[in-house]
Short mmCIF file of C-alpha atoms and ligand atoms in Angstrom, two decimals:
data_model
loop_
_atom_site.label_atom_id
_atom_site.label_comp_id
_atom_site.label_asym_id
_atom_site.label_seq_id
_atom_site.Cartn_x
_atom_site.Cartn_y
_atom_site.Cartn_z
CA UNK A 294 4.23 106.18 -89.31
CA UNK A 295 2.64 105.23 -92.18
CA UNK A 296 3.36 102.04 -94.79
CA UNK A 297 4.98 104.25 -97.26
CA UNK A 298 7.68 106.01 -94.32
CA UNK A 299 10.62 104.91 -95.03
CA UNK A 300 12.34 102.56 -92.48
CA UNK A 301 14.09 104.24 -89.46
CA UNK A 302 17.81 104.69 -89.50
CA UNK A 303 19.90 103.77 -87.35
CA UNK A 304 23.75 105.02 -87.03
CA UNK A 305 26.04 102.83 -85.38
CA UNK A 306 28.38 105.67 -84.14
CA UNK A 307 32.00 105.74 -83.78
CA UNK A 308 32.78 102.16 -82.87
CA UNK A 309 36.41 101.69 -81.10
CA UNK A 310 37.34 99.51 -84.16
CA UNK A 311 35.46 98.30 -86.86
CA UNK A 312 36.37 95.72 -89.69
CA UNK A 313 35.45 97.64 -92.58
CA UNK A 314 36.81 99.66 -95.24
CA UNK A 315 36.35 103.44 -94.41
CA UNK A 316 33.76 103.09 -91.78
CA UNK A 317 35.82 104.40 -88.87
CA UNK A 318 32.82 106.49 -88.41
CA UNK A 319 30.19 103.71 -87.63
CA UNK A 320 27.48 102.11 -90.25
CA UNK A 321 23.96 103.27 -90.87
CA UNK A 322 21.44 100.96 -90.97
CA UNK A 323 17.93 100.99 -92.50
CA UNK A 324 15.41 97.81 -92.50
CA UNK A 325 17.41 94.61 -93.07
CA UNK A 326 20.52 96.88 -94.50
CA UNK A 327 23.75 98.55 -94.30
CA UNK A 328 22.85 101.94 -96.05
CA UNK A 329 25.64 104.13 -95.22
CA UNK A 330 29.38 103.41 -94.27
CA UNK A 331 30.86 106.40 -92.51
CA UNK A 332 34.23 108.02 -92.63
CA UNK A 333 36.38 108.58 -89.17
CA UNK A 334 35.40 111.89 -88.04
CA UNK A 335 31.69 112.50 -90.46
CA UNK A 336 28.37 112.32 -89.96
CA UNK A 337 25.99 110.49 -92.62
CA UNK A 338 24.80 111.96 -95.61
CA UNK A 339 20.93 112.09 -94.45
CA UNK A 340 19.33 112.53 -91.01
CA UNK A 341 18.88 109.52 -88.40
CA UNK A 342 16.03 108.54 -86.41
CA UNK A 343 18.50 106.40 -83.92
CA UNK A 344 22.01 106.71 -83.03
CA UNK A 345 23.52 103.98 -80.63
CA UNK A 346 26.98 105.38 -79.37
CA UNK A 347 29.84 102.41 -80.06
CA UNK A 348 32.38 103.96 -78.59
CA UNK A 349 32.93 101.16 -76.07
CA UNK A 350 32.35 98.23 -79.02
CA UNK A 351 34.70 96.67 -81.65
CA UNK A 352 32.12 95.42 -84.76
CA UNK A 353 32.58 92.94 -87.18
CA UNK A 354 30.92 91.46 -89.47
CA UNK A 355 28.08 88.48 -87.97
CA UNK A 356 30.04 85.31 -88.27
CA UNK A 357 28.72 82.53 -90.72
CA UNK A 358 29.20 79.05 -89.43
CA UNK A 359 29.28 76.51 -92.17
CA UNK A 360 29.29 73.17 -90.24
CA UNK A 361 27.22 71.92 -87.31
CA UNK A 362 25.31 69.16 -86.25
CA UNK A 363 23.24 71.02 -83.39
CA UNK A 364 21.43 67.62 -82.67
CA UNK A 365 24.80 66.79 -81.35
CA UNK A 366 24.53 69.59 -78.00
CA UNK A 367 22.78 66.80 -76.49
CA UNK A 368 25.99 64.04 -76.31
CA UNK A 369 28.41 66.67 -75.33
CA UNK A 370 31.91 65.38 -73.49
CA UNK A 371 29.62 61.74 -73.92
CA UNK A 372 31.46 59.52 -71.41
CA UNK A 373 31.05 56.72 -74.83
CA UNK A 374 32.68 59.39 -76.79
CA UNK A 375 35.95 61.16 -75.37
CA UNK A 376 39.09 60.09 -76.36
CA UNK A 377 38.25 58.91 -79.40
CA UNK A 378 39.29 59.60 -83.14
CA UNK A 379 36.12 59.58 -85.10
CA UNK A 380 34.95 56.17 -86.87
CA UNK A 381 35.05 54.74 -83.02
CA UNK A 382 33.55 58.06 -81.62
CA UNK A 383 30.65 57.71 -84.72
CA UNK A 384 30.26 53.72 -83.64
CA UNK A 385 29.92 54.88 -79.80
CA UNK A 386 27.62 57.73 -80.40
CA UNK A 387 25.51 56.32 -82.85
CA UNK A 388 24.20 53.49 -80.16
CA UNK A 389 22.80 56.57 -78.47
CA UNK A 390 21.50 59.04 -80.85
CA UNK A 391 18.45 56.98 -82.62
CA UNK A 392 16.72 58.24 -78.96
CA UNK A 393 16.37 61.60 -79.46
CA UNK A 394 13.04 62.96 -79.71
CA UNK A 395 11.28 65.44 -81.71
CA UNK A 396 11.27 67.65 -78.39
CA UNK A 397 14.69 67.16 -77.18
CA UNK A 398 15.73 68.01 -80.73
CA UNK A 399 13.91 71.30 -80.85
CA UNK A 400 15.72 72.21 -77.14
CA UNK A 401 19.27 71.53 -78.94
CA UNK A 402 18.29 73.48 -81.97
CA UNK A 403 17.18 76.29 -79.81
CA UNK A 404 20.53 76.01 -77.24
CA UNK A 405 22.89 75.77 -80.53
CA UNK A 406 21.16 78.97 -81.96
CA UNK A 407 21.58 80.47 -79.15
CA UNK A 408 24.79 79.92 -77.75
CA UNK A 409 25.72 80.80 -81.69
CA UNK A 410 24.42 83.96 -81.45
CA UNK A 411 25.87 84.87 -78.10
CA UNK A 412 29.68 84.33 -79.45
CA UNK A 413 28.58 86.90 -82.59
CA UNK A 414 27.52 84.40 -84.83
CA UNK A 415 24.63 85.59 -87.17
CA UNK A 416 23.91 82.84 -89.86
CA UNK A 417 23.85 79.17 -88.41
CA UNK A 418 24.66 76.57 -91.12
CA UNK A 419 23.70 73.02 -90.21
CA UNK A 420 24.15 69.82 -91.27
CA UNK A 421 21.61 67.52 -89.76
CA UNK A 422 21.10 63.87 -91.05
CA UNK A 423 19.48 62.16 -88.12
CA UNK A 424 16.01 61.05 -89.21
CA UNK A 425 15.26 58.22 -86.86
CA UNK A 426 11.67 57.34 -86.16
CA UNK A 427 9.79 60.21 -84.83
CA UNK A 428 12.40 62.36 -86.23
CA UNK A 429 11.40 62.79 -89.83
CA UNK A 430 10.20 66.60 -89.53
CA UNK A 431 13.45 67.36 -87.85
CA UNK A 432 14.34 70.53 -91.00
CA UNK A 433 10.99 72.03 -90.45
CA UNK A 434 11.45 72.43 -86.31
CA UNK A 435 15.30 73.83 -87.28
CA UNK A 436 13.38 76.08 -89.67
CA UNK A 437 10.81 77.19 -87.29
CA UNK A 438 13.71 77.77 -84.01
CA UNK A 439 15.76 79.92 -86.35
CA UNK A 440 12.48 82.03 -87.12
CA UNK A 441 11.96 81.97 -83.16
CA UNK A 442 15.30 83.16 -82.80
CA UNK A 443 16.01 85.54 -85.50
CA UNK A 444 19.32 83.90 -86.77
CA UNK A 445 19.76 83.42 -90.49
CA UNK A 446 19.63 79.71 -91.23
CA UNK A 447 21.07 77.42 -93.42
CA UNK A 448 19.69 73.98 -92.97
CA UNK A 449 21.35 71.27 -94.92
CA UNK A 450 18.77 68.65 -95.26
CA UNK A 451 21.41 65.70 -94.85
CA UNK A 452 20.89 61.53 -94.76
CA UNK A 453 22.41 58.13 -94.23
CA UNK A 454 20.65 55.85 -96.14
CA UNK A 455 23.99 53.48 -96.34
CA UNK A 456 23.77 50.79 -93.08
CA UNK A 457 26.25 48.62 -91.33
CA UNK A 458 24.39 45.93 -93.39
CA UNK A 459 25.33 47.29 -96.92
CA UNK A 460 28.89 47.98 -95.75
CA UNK A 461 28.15 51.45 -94.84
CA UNK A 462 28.73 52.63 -90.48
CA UNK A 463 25.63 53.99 -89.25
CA UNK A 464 22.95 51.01 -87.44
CA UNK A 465 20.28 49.81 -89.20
CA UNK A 466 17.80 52.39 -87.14
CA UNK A 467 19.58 55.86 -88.11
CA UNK A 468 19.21 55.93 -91.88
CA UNK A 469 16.30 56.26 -94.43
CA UNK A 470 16.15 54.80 -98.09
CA UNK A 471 17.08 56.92 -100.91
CA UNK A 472 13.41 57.26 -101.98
CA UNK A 473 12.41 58.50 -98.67
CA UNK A 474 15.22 61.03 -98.33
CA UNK A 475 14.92 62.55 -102.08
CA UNK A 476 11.00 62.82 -101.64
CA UNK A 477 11.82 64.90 -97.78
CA UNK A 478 14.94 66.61 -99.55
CA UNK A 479 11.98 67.75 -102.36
CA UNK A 480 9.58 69.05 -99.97
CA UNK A 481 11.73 71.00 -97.40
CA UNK A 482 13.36 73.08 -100.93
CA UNK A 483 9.79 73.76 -101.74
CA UNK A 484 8.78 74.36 -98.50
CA UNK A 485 11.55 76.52 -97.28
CA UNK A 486 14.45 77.32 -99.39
CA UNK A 487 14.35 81.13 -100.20
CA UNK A 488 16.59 82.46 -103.19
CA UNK A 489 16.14 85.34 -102.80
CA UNK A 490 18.95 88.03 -101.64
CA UNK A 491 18.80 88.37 -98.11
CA UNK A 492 17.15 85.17 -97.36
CA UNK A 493 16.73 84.34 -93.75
CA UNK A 494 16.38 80.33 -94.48
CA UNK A 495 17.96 78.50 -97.03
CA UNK A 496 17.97 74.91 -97.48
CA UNK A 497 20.62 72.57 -99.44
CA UNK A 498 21.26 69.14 -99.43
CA UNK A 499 23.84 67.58 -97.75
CA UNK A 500 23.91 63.13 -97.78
CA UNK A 501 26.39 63.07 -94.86
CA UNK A 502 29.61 61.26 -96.02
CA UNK A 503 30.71 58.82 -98.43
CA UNK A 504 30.80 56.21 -95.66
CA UNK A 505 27.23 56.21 -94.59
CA UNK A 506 25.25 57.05 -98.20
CA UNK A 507 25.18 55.11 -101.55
CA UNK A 508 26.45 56.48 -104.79
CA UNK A 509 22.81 56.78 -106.27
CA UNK A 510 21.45 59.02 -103.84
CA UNK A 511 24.69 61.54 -103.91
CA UNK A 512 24.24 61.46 -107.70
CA UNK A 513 20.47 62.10 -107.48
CA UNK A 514 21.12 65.10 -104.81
CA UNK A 515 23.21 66.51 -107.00
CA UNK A 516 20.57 66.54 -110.39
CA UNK A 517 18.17 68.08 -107.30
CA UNK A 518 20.31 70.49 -106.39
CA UNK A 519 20.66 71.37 -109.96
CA UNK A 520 16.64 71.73 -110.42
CA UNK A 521 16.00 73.79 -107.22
CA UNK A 522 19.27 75.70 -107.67
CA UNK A 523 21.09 74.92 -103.94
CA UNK A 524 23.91 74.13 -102.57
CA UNK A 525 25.45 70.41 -102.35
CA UNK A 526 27.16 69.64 -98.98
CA UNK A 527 29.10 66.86 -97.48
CA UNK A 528 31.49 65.77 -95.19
CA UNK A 529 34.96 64.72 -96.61
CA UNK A 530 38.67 64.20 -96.56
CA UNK A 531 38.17 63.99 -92.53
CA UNK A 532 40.44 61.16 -91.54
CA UNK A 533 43.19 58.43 -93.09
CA UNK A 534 40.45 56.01 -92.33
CA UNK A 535 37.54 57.36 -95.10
CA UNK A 536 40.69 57.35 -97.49
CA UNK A 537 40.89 53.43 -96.41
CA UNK A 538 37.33 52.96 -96.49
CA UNK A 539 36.92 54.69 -100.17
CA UNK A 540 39.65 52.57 -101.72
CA UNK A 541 38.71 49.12 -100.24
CA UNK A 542 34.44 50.36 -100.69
CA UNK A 543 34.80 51.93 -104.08
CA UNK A 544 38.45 51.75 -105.23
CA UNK A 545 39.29 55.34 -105.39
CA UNK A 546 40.11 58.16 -103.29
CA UNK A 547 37.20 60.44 -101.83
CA UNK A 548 37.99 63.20 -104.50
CA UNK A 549 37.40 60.94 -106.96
CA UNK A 550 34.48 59.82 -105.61
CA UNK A 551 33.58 63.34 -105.66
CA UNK A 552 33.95 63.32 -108.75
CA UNK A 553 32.49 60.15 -110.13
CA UNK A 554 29.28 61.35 -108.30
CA UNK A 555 28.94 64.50 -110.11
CA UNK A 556 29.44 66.63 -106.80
CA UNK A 557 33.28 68.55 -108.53
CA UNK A 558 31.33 72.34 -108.74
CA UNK A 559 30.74 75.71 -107.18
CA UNK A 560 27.16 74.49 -106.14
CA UNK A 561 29.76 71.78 -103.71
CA UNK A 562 31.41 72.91 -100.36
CA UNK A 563 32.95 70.33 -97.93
CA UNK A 564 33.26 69.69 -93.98
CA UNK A 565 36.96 69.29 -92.89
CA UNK A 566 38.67 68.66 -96.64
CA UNK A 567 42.10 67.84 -94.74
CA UNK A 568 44.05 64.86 -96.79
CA UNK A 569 43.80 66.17 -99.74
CA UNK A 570 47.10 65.80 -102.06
CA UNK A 571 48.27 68.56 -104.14
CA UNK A 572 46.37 66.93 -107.47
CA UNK A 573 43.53 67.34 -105.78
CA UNK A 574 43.74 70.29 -103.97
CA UNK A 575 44.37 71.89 -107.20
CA UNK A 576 41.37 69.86 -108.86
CA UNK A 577 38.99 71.34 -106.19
CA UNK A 578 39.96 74.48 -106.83
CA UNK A 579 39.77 74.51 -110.33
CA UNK A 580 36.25 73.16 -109.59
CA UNK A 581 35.69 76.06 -107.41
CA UNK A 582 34.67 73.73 -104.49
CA UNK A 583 34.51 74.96 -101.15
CA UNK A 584 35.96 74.09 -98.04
CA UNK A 585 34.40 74.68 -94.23
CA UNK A 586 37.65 74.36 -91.92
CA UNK A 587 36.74 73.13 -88.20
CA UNK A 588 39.74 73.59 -86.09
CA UNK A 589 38.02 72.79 -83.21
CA UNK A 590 36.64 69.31 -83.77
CA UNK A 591 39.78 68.53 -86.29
CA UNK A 592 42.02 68.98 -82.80
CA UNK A 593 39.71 67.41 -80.50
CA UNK A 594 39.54 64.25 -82.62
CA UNK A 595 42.92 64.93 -83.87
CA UNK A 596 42.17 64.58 -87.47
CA UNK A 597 44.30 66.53 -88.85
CA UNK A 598 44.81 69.87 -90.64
CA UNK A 599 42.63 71.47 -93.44
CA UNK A 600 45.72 72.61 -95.98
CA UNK A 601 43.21 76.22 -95.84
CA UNK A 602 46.41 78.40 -97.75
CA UNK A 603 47.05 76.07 -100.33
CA UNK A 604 43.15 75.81 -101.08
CA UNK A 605 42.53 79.57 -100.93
CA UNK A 606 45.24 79.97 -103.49
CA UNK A 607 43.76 76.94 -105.61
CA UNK A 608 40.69 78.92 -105.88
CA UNK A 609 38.86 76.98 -103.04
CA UNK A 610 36.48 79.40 -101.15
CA UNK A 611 37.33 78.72 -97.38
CA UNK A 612 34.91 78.92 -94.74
CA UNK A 613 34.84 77.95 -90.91
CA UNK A 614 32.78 75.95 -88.44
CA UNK A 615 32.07 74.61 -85.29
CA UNK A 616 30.83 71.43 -86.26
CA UNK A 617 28.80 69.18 -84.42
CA UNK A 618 29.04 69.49 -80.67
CA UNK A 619 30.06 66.32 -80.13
CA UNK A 620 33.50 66.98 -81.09
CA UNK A 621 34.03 70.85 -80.13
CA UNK A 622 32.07 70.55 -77.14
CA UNK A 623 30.59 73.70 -78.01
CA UNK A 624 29.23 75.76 -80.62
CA UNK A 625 31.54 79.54 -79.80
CA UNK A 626 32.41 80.57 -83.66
CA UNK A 627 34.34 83.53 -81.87
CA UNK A 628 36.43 80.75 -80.01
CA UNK A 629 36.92 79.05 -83.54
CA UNK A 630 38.60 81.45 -85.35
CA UNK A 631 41.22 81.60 -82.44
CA UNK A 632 41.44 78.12 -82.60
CA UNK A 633 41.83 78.71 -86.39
CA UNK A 634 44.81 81.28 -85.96
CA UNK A 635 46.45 79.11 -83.84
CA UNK A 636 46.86 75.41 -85.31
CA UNK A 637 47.24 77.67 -89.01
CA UNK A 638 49.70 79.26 -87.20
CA UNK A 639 51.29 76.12 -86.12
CA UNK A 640 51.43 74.16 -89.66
CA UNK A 641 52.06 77.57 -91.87
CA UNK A 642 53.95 79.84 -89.44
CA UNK A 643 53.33 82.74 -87.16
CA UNK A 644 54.37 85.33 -90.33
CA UNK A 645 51.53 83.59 -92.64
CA UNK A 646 48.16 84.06 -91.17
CA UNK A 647 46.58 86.73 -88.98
CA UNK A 648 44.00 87.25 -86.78
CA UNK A 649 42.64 89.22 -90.38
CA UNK A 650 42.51 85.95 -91.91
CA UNK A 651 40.89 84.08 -89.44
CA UNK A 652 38.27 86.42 -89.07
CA UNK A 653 37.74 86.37 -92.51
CA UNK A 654 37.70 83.04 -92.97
CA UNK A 655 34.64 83.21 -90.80
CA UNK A 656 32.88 85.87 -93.07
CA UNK A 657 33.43 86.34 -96.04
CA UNK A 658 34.94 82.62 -96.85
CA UNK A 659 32.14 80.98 -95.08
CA UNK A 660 29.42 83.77 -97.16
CA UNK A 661 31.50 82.17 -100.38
CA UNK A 662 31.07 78.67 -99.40
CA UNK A 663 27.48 79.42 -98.72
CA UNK A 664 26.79 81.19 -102.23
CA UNK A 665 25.83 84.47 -100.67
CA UNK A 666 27.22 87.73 -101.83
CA UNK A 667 24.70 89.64 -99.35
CA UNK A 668 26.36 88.86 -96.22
CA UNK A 669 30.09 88.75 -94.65
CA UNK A 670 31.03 91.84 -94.85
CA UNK A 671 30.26 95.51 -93.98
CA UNK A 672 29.46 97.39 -96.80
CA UNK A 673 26.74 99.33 -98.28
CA UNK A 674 24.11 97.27 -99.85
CA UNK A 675 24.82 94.09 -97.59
CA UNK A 676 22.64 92.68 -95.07
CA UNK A 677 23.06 94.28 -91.10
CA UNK A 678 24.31 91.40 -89.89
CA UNK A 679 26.57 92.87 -87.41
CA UNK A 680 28.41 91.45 -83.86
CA UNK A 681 29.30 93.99 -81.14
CA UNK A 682 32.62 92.75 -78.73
CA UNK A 683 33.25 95.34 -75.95
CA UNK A 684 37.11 94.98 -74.51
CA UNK A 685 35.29 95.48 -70.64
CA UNK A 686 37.17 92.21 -69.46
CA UNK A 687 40.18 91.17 -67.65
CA UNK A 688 41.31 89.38 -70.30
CA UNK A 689 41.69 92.24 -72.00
CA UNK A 690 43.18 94.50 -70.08
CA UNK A 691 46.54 96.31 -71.80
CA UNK A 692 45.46 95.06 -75.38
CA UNK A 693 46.30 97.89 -77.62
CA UNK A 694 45.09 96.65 -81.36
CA UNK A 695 41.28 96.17 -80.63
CA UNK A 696 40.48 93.55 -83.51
CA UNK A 697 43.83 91.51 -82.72
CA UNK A 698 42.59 91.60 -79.14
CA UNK A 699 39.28 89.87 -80.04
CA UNK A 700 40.78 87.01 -81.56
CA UNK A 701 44.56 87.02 -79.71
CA UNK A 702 42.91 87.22 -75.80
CA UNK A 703 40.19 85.18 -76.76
CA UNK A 704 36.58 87.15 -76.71
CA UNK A 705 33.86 84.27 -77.19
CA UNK A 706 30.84 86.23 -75.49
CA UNK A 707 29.66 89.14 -78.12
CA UNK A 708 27.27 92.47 -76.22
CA UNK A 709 25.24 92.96 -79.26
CA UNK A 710 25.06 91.14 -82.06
CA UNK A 711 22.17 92.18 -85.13
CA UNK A 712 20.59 90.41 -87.66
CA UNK A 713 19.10 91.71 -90.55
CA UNK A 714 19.09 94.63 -88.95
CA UNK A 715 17.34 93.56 -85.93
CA UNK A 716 19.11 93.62 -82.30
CA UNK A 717 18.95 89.92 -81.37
CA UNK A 718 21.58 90.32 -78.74
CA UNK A 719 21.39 92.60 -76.02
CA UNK A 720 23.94 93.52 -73.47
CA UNK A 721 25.47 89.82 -73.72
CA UNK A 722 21.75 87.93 -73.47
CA UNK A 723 19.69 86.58 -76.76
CA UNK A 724 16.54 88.53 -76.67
CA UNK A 725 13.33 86.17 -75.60
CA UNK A 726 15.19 83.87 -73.94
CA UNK A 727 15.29 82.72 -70.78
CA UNK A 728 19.10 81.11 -70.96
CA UNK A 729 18.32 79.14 -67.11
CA UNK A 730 15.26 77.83 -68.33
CA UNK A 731 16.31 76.92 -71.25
CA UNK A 732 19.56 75.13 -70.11
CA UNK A 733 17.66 73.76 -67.64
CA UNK A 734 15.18 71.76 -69.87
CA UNK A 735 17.86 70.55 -72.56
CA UNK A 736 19.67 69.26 -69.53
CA UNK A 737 16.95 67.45 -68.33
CA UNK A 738 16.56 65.97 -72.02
CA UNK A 739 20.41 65.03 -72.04
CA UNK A 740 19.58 63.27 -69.22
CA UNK A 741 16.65 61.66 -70.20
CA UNK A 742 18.44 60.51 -73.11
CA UNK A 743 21.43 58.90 -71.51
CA UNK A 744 19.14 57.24 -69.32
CA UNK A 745 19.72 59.28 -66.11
CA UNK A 746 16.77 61.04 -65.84
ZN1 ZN B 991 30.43 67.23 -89.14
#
């Protein structure tokens, strides 16, 4: 084949189920693209050079997580940590983090892409904002794992430049001074952040909450952001105690700190968003602010409930994610949008959300919350970012709706999963790695960091 052939195509035949608009008939892909969606019972329009047989698979769209820390795979189930709502988890785990290394960090970037991509997860957002000594390069080895791996990334270059000193939570040794972090935040856009439709890295900036950064350096962020044209994240509206901690620190509530700082736009999405009033709820939405709803870590440090209906209809895009493994222990998307059904279920009712919406929530709400229009769903013209579930398991056995069964018996291990049109997951292992070796070595660095080693 020459440069000028065109790309091979590849049809993605009759799947069992598919969550698509009239593409009973599989999906053709060519290069990094959908090209073709195909009705039940036709063939494409052109020839193929590939056809991989789907009978046995239910595809959906590549799941978009929108919140991580994957720094955080390394203090899983932290015997500091458990039981714990979150200032006192942050005050326990914080004593331990300013040891990881620049090593032990790339083996939890790599294990987080990973397990990501084994539960059908296709474009890993992160938030990272640990930049102890040693750690400074920390966006460019996230950058260079997600080229290693194949996963679309969207690194967040976060900070904490606001100390226990200044009245802020973090120690003295985890943050950076605004100078410092606006000069990195400058040089990983230029660096790294790709604009372009179908961009396999993108970079935005993300100070981590209002609790740990000063009000000049969200400001400044934001006129960045503005110049280099990404996205502004941060976390907020976790827990009753930031609402404390903004009134008694700056005399207002977080959304108007939000606001004061510049931050109320589409450019803005948010980690948790859960006490928000109805003022602000509808003042976010207005703003067209989005919101990245982690059910997981909200119930495991029982923070409460992202108010994800009343947002959507406010004009909030609404996205999911793991976030930090810390508080999940994990990072399984697929297991988070059960987890989403299920507490949604429990605040709005069993009538009000579906397994559709919690699937969707993890596509095309996260793709909104991330800016992209090129990926979350299957349709011609988008990216191939596709994950394969077969129903071959136990658990379930006697399901009769394939994509209800996914999320309502609880699949968390995708058999294929593609990525710009590339397989990255094959029969249930991530292509080029060697999952024992790897767990083996990030265990030994867990270790190593707790002092066990
Ligand atoms: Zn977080």
């Amino acid at each position: 084949m020459t440069e000028s052939d065109p790309k091979p195509r590849l049809w993605i035949r009759d799947p069992l189920a598919i969550l698509a608009a009239d593409a009973a008939g599989g999906v053709v892909v060519q290069g990094s693209r959908i090209v073709e969606c195909v009705s039940a019972g036709a063939r494409p329009a052109d020839p193929v050079d590939e056809t991989f047989e789907a009978g046995r698979h239910v595809v959906i769209p590549g799941l978009i997580n929108t919140h991580h820390h994957v720094f955080q795979t390394l203090t899983r189930a932290h015997p500091l940590a458990i039981d714990k709502p979150l200032f006192p988890w942050l005050k326990a785990l914080y004593t331990v983090w300013p040891r990881i290394t620049a090593d032990a960090f790339r083996l939890a970037t790599r294990l987080a892409y990973t397990e990501l991509l084994l539960s059908g997860c296709t474009t890993a957002g992160d938030h990272h904002y640990l930049f102890p000594k040693g750690l400074e390069r920390s966006v460019d080895i996230q950058v260079e794992e997600a080229r290693a791996s194949g996963i679309r990334a969207f690194v967040t270059r976060g900070s904490m430049s606001l100390s226990e000193r200044d009245g802020g939570l973090p120690p003295e040794s985890l943050v950076q001074d605004d100078d410092t972090i606006l000069e990195d935040s400058e040089r990983v856009l230029n660096l790294f952040h790709d604009r372009a439709p179908g961009a396999m890295v993108q970079i935005g900036l993300a100070p981590c909450s209002p609790f740990n950064v000063t009000k000049r350096l969200m400001r400044e962020s934001a006129a960045l952001a503005e110049r280099h044209d990404c996205r502004l994240h941060t976390h907020l509206g976790e827990t009753l105690d930031e609402d404390a901690y903004c009134l008694a620190m700056f005399g207002q509530r977080p959304v108007d700190y939000l606001e004061e700082v510049g931050w109320m736009g589409p450019r803005t999405w948010l980690a948790h968003g859960i006490h928000f009033n109805d003022a602000e709820i509808a003042r976010l939405g207005r703003a067209g602010v989005g919101v990245c709803h982690c059910p997981t870590s909200n119930m495991t440090l029982a923070s409460g409930q992202c108010r994800t209906c009343e947002l959507e209809a406010a004009g909030s895009p609404v996205g999911l994610g793991v976030d930090g493994s810390a508080s999940n222990d994990s990072s399984n998307l697929m297991e988070g949008v059960r987890h989403a059904l299920m507490i949604n279920r429990l605040t709005y009712g069993a009538e009000r959300v579906s397994h559709l919406d919690a699937l969707r929530w993890a596509t095309e709400g996260s793709a909104a919350c991330l800016g992209r229009s090129d990926i979350g769903r299957i349709e011609e013209g988008r990216e191939a970012d596709l994950a394969l579930f077969t129903l071959d398991e136990l658990r379930f056995s006697g399901a009769h709706d394939p994509l209800a069964a996914l999320v309502l018996c609880g699949a968390h291990r995708a058999d294929r999963v593609m990525v710009a049109g590339a397989w990255r997951v094959i029969d249930g292992q991530a292509v080029g790695i060697d999952a024992g070796a790897l767990r083996e070595a990030h265990t030994a660095a867990a270790r190593h960091l707790f002092g066990t080693a």
